[in-house]
Amino acid sequence: MKILNGVAIAACVMLLSACFNTDIDNYDGPNASIEGQVIDNVTGEGIQTEQPNGFRVRLIESGYVNVIPIDFWGKADGSFRNTQLFKNDYRVIPIEGPFVMPDTARITISGATEVSFTVTPFATVHASTPRVVGKNVVVDYTLTKPGSVSQKLTRSVTVVAKVPAVSNAVNDANVSHDLGGLDYAAIAATTFSDTLKNLPSGKHFVRVGTRTDNSQGKYNYSKVFEVNIP
């Protein structure tokens, strides 16, 4: 019994020693950040996507073998920010968005670091300010895509929601068009007019999206419009 008590006391001493050992896990935390914007080269503004599932930013840290990339989501207005990084050299690129991927940037992230990318969108939505007609909202828009993009336009959708994060995936009502059977010239020559009907009174958020036959099914969007139904 005395032997067992002695073992227990020794174990307690070792445990207390570990608790007060300041040499364990005393590394500095993240000390750098990155922020910036993915800019649409057609509009000259931030690329309009959705959140989440709009696009991600990939960081690959230098100085390591078989390093695991750091991926994080961008915002619906094309901006991005990550404050949990360590000072080092990185390769940076926006990925998985409704745009042609740009060249990778090689930068040193130290303190608060800014970097932006200019990209070619798969398509562009040119939407007019929505009109409120009674309990309905009418949106007129046209669709174009850069000549360098070979993908076909396959769908357009006008969406409305009570939240600013309105998208094809987040909406209370929508009007859509199947464009798969039309050639691009016919689509580009068409002014679409969609009516969102019988909306309840109050504030709503409206936008238009279009999808090409890109492999990830990503949508390009107009900016978000705020409307008030009487």
mmCIF file of C-alpha atoms in Angstrom:
data_model
loop_
_atom_site.group_PDB
_atom_site.id
_atom_site.type_symbol
_atom_site.label_atom_id
_atom_site.label_comp_id
_atom_site.label_asym_id
_atom_site.label_seq_id
_atom_site.Cartn_x
_atom_site.Cartn_y
_atom_site.Cartn_z
ATOM 1 C CA MET A 1 0.000 0.000 0.000
ATOM 2 C CA LYS A 2 2.883 2.395 0.830
ATOM 3 C CA ILE A 3 4.344 1.705 -2.630
ATOM 4 C CA LEU A 4 1.047 2.637 -4.304
ATOM 5 C CA ASN A 5 0.781 5.835 -2.250
ATOM 6 C CA GLY A 6 4.297 6.749 -3.251
ATOM 7 C CA VAL A 7 3.527 6.253 -6.927
ATOM 8 C CA ALA A 8 0.414 8.431 -6.635
ATOM 9 C CA ILE A 9 2.362 11.232 -4.943
ATOM 10 C CA ALA A 10 5.061 11.111 -7.612
ATOM 11 C CA ALA A 11 2.430 11.314 -10.352
ATOM 12 C CA CYS A 12 0.868 14.386 -8.712
ATOM 13 C CA VAL A 13 4.264 16.099 -8.448
ATOM 14 C CA MET A 14 4.956 15.466 -12.132
ATOM 15 C CA LEU A 15 1.515 16.808 -13.096
ATOM 16 C CA LEU A 16 1.991 20.002 -11.089
ATOM 17 C CA SER A 17 5.453 20.438 -12.577
ATOM 18 C CA ALA A 18 4.001 20.208 -16.085
ATOM 19 C CA CYS A 19 1.349 22.813 -15.236
ATOM 20 C CA PHE A 20 3.992 25.323 -14.174
ATOM 21 C CA ASN A 21 6.453 24.563 -16.999
ATOM 22 C CA THR A 22 6.494 27.770 -19.052
ATOM 23 C CA ASP A 23 8.635 26.173 -21.761
ATOM 24 C CA ILE A 24 5.636 24.246 -23.141
ATOM 25 C CA ASP A 25 3.476 25.785 -25.923
ATOM 26 C CA ASN A 26 4.942 29.251 -25.575
ATOM 27 C CA TYR A 27 5.112 30.060 -29.306
ATOM 28 C CA ASP A 28 3.806 33.416 -30.502
ATOM 29 C CA GLY A 29 0.360 33.398 -32.085
ATOM 30 C CA PRO A 30 -0.500 34.621 -35.599
ATOM 31 C CA ASN A 31 1.077 38.018 -36.173
ATOM 32 C CA ALA A 32 0.054 38.991 -39.701
ATOM 33 C CA SER A 33 -3.012 39.464 -41.880
ATOM 34 C CA ILE A 34 -4.013 39.767 -45.526
ATOM 35 C CA GLU A 35 -6.899 41.611 -47.120
ATOM 36 C CA GLY A 36 -7.851 42.734 -50.575
ATOM 37 C CA GLN A 37 -10.350 42.445 -53.382
ATOM 38 C CA VAL A 38 -11.011 40.432 -56.510
ATOM 39 C CA ILE A 39 -11.875 43.046 -59.141
ATOM 40 C CA ASP A 40 -14.103 42.395 -62.157
ATOM 41 C CA ASN A 41 -12.277 43.736 -65.226
ATOM 42 C CA VAL A 42 -15.595 44.494 -66.965
ATOM 43 C CA THR A 43 -17.192 46.634 -64.248
ATOM 44 C CA GLY A 44 -13.989 47.773 -62.547
ATOM 45 C CA GLU A 45 -15.584 46.885 -59.204
ATOM 46 C CA GLY A 46 -15.433 43.934 -56.842
ATOM 47 C CA ILE A 47 -16.641 40.695 -58.415
ATOM 48 C CA GLN A 48 -20.243 39.999 -57.388
ATOM 49 C CA THR A 49 -20.697 36.451 -56.085
ATOM 50 C CA GLU A 50 -22.516 34.865 -53.147
ATOM 51 C CA GLN A 51 -21.523 33.946 -49.619
ATOM 52 C CA PRO A 52 -20.576 31.288 -48.901
ATOM 53 C CA ASN A 53 -19.737 29.341 -52.059
ATOM 54 C CA GLY A 54 -18.761 32.425 -54.059
ATOM 55 C CA PHE A 55 -14.987 32.091 -54.191
ATOM 56 C CA ARG A 56 -12.072 31.205 -51.982
ATOM 57 C CA VAL A 57 -8.540 32.543 -51.564
ATOM 58 C CA ARG A 58 -5.695 30.054 -51.412
ATOM 59 C CA LEU A 59 -2.423 30.735 -49.580
ATOM 60 C CA ILE A 60 0.607 28.466 -49.913
ATOM 61 C CA GLU A 61 3.280 29.217 -47.340
ATOM 62 C CA SER A 62 6.930 29.084 -48.411
ATOM 63 C CA GLY A 63 9.672 27.123 -46.685
ATOM 64 C CA TYR A 64 7.844 23.863 -46.084
ATOM 65 C CA VAL A 65 7.669 20.496 -47.852
ATOM 66 C CA ASN A 66 4.207 19.160 -48.737
ATOM 67 C CA VAL A 67 2.607 22.216 -47.162
ATOM 68 C CA ILE A 68 -1.175 22.152 -46.737
ATOM 69 C CA PRO A 69 -2.771 25.166 -48.470
ATOM 70 C CA ILE A 70 -4.683 27.679 -46.386
ATOM 71 C CA ASP A 71 -8.086 28.256 -48.031
ATOM 72 C CA PHE A 72 -10.688 30.752 -46.829
ATOM 73 C CA TRP A 73 -13.911 32.211 -48.234
ATOM 74 C CA GLY A 74 -14.169 35.598 -49.861
ATOM 75 C CA LYS A 75 -17.177 37.873 -49.427
ATOM 76 C CA ALA A 76 -20.051 38.427 -51.844
ATOM 77 C CA ASP A 77 -18.696 41.835 -52.893
ATOM 78 C CA GLY A 78 -15.322 40.398 -53.937
ATOM 79 C CA SER A 79 -13.414 41.441 -50.829
ATOM 80 C CA PHE A 80 -11.494 39.047 -48.581
ATOM 81 C CA ARG A 81 -9.651 39.119 -45.251
ATOM 82 C CA ASN A 82 -7.721 36.698 -43.043
ATOM 83 C CA THR A 83 -6.204 37.908 -39.769
ATOM 84 C CA GLN A 84 -4.829 34.574 -38.505
ATOM 85 C CA LEU A 85 -1.544 34.262 -40.403
ATOM 86 C CA PHE A 86 2.151 34.108 -39.608
ATOM 87 C CA LYS A 87 4.675 36.446 -41.180
ATOM 88 C CA ASN A 88 6.247 34.681 -44.166
ATOM 89 C CA ASP A 89 6.388 34.508 -47.957
ATOM 90 C CA TYR A 90 3.254 33.109 -49.610
ATOM 91 C CA ARG A 91 1.822 32.272 -52.985
ATOM 92 C CA VAL A 92 -1.697 33.707 -53.177
ATOM 93 C CA ILE A 93 -4.501 33.119 -55.695
ATOM 94 C CA PRO A 94 -8.314 33.405 -55.717
ATOM 95 C CA ILE A 95 -9.907 30.088 -56.695
ATOM 96 C CA GLU A 96 -13.268 28.400 -57.315
ATOM 97 C CA GLY A 97 -15.076 31.568 -58.354
ATOM 98 C CA PRO A 98 -17.129 32.626 -61.412
ATOM 99 C CA PHE A 99 -14.066 33.976 -63.156
ATOM 100 C CA VAL A 100 -10.979 32.974 -65.094
ATOM 101 C CA MET A 101 -8.276 32.273 -62.515
ATOM 102 C CA PRO A 102 -5.517 34.927 -62.562
ATOM 103 C CA ASP A 103 -1.792 34.392 -62.144
ATOM 104 C CA THR A 104 -0.554 33.503 -58.671
ATOM 105 C CA ALA A 105 0.874 36.401 -56.663
ATOM 106 C CA ARG A 106 4.042 35.887 -54.645
ATOM 107 C CA ILE A 107 4.049 38.211 -51.649
ATOM 108 C CA THR A 108 5.477 38.641 -48.182
ATOM 109 C CA ILE A 109 2.722 38.813 -45.599
ATOM 110 C CA SER A 110 3.907 40.944 -42.701
ATOM 111 C CA GLY A 111 1.673 42.955 -40.419
ATOM 112 C CA ALA A 112 -1.418 44.122 -42.327
ATOM 113 C CA THR A 113 -0.757 43.267 -45.980
ATOM 114 C CA GLU A 114 -2.989 44.204 -48.920
ATOM 115 C CA VAL A 115 -3.203 42.486 -52.299
ATOM 116 C CA SER A 116 -5.814 42.618 -55.076
ATOM 117 C CA PHE A 117 -6.473 40.640 -58.231
ATOM 118 C CA THR A 118 -8.145 41.661 -61.488
ATOM 119 C CA VAL A 119 -10.085 38.819 -63.105
ATOM 120 C CA THR A 120 -12.196 38.127 -66.182
ATOM 121 C CA PRO A 121 -15.748 37.129 -65.141
ATOM 122 C CA PHE A 122 -17.520 34.265 -66.854
ATOM 123 C CA ALA A 123 -20.443 36.642 -67.497
ATOM 124 C CA THR A 124 -21.769 40.079 -66.534
ATOM 125 C CA VAL A 125 -25.258 41.076 -65.444
ATOM 126 C CA HIS A 126 -26.269 44.641 -66.346
ATOM 127 C CA ALA A 127 -29.319 45.262 -64.141
ATOM 128 C CA SER A 128 -31.351 48.458 -63.838
ATOM 129 C CA THR A 129 -32.675 49.683 -60.518
ATOM 130 C CA PRO A 130 -35.753 47.581 -59.640
ATOM 131 C CA ARG A 131 -39.184 49.222 -59.922
ATOM 132 C CA VAL A 132 -41.807 48.697 -57.219
ATOM 133 C CA VAL A 133 -45.292 48.350 -58.735
ATOM 134 C CA GLY A 134 -47.805 47.753 -55.980
ATOM 135 C CA LYS A 135 -46.775 44.502 -54.304
ATOM 136 C CA ASN A 136 -44.548 43.531 -57.231
ATOM 137 C CA VAL A 137 -40.929 44.272 -58.128
ATOM 138 C CA VAL A 138 -39.884 44.533 -61.778
ATOM 139 C CA VAL A 139 -36.234 44.157 -62.799
ATOM 140 C CA ASP A 140 -34.862 44.781 -66.305
ATOM 141 C CA TYR A 141 -31.443 43.454 -67.250
ATOM 142 C CA THR A 142 -29.147 42.314 -70.035
ATOM 143 C CA LEU A 143 -26.424 39.667 -70.057
ATOM 144 C CA THR A 144 -23.003 39.679 -71.698
ATOM 145 C CA LYS A 145 -19.831 37.641 -71.492
ATOM 146 C CA PRO A 146 -16.246 38.386 -72.543
ATOM 147 C CA GLY A 147 -15.183 37.149 -75.962
ATOM 148 C CA SER A 148 -12.361 35.194 -74.346
ATOM 149 C CA VAL A 149 -14.848 33.058 -72.392
ATOM 150 C CA SER A 150 -15.943 30.019 -74.412
ATOM 151 C CA GLN A 151 -18.565 28.812 -71.925
ATOM 152 C CA LYS A 152 -22.245 29.085 -72.833
ATOM 153 C CA LEU A 153 -24.796 31.014 -70.805
ATOM 154 C CA THR A 154 -27.264 28.457 -69.478
ATOM 155 C CA ARG A 155 -29.518 30.197 -66.933
ATOM 156 C CA SER A 156 -30.544 33.543 -65.506
ATOM 157 C CA VAL A 157 -32.443 34.140 -62.281
ATOM 158 C CA THR A 158 -33.877 37.137 -60.466
ATOM 159 C CA VAL A 159 -34.082 36.564 -56.713
ATOM 160 C CA VAL A 160 -35.539 38.343 -53.694
ATOM 161 C CA ALA A 161 -35.047 37.737 -49.967
ATOM 162 C CA LYS A 162 -35.500 39.474 -46.628
ATOM 163 C CA VAL A 163 -31.740 39.220 -46.034
ATOM 164 C CA PRO A 164 -28.855 40.977 -47.867
ATOM 165 C CA ALA A 165 -27.209 37.592 -48.585
ATOM 166 C CA VAL A 166 -29.793 36.951 -51.314
ATOM 167 C CA SER A 167 -28.605 34.538 -54.014
ATOM 168 C CA ASN A 168 -29.681 31.574 -56.099
ATOM 169 C CA ALA A 169 -29.317 29.441 -52.964
ATOM 170 C CA VAL A 170 -30.826 31.968 -50.509
ATOM 171 C CA ASN A 171 -34.099 33.511 -51.634
ATOM 172 C CA ASP A 172 -37.779 33.756 -50.816
ATOM 173 C CA ALA A 173 -38.943 33.933 -54.435
ATOM 174 C CA ASN A 174 -37.359 33.879 -57.865
ATOM 175 C CA VAL A 175 -37.977 34.067 -61.605
ATOM 176 C CA SER A 176 -35.629 32.076 -63.858
ATOM 177 C CA HIS A 177 -34.949 31.492 -67.555
ATOM 178 C CA ASP A 178 -33.409 28.474 -69.243
ATOM 179 C CA LEU A 179 -30.895 29.874 -71.743
ATOM 180 C CA GLY A 180 -29.339 26.580 -72.791
ATOM 181 C CA GLY A 181 -31.110 26.451 -76.144
ATOM 182 C CA LEU A 182 -30.208 30.005 -77.210
ATOM 183 C CA ASP A 183 -27.064 31.178 -78.926
ATOM 184 C CA TYR A 184 -25.075 33.977 -77.376
ATOM 185 C CA ALA A 185 -25.995 36.598 -79.972
ATOM 186 C CA ALA A 186 -29.697 36.141 -79.201
ATOM 187 C CA ILE A 187 -29.091 36.353 -75.447
ATOM 188 C CA ALA A 188 -26.935 39.474 -75.703
ATOM 189 C CA ALA A 189 -29.585 41.184 -77.850
ATOM 190 C CA THR A 190 -32.378 40.515 -75.338
ATOM 191 C CA THR A 191 -33.509 42.836 -72.557
ATOM 192 C CA PHE A 192 -35.039 40.578 -69.925
ATOM 193 C CA SER A 193 -37.807 41.843 -67.656
ATOM 194 C CA ASP A 194 -38.670 39.750 -64.596
ATOM 195 C CA THR A 195 -41.504 40.410 -62.147
ATOM 196 C CA LEU A 196 -41.375 39.172 -58.565
ATOM 197 C CA LYS A 197 -45.038 39.084 -57.578
ATOM 198 C CA ASN A 198 -47.097 39.481 -54.418
ATOM 199 C CA LEU A 199 -44.282 40.326 -52.027
ATOM 200 C CA PRO A 200 -45.147 41.062 -48.396
ATOM 201 C CA SER A 201 -44.774 44.601 -47.069
ATOM 202 C CA GLY A 202 -41.387 45.668 -45.797
ATOM 203 C CA LYS A 203 -37.746 45.708 -46.825
ATOM 204 C CA HIS A 204 -36.467 43.248 -49.427
ATOM 205 C CA PHE A 205 -33.173 42.622 -51.213
ATOM 206 C CA VAL A 206 -33.097 41.886 -54.935
ATOM 207 C CA ARG A 207 -30.405 40.865 -57.405
ATOM 208 C CA VAL A 208 -29.985 39.061 -60.732
ATOM 209 C CA GLY A 209 -27.662 36.143 -61.390
ATOM 210 C CA THR A 210 -26.542 34.220 -64.431
ATOM 211 C CA ARG A 211 -24.745 30.899 -64.791
ATOM 212 C CA THR A 212 -22.530 29.569 -67.527
ATOM 213 C CA ASP A 213 -21.813 25.904 -68.100
ATOM 214 C CA ASN A 214 -18.735 26.147 -65.876
ATOM 215 C CA SER A 215 -17.846 22.910 -64.136
ATOM 216 C CA GLN A 216 -18.590 24.228 -60.641
ATOM 217 C CA GLY A 217 -21.967 25.746 -61.490
ATOM 218 C CA LYS A 218 -20.970 29.167 -60.159
ATOM 219 C CA TYR A 219 -23.141 32.250 -60.741
ATOM 220 C CA ASN A 220 -22.155 35.791 -61.638
ATOM 221 C CA TYR A 221 -24.413 38.424 -60.065
ATOM 222 C CA SER A 222 -25.514 42.012 -60.225
ATOM 223 C CA LYS A 223 -25.087 44.097 -57.110
ATOM 224 C CA VAL A 224 -27.765 43.773 -54.430
ATOM 225 C CA PHE A 225 -30.640 46.295 -54.566
ATOM 226 C CA GLU A 226 -32.765 47.223 -51.562
ATOM 227 C CA VAL A 227 -36.501 47.824 -52.133
ATOM 228 C CA ASN A 228 -39.428 48.593 -49.862
ATOM 229 C CA ILE A 229 -42.884 47.157 -50.493
ATOM 230 C CA PRO A 230 -45.751 49.288 -49.129
#
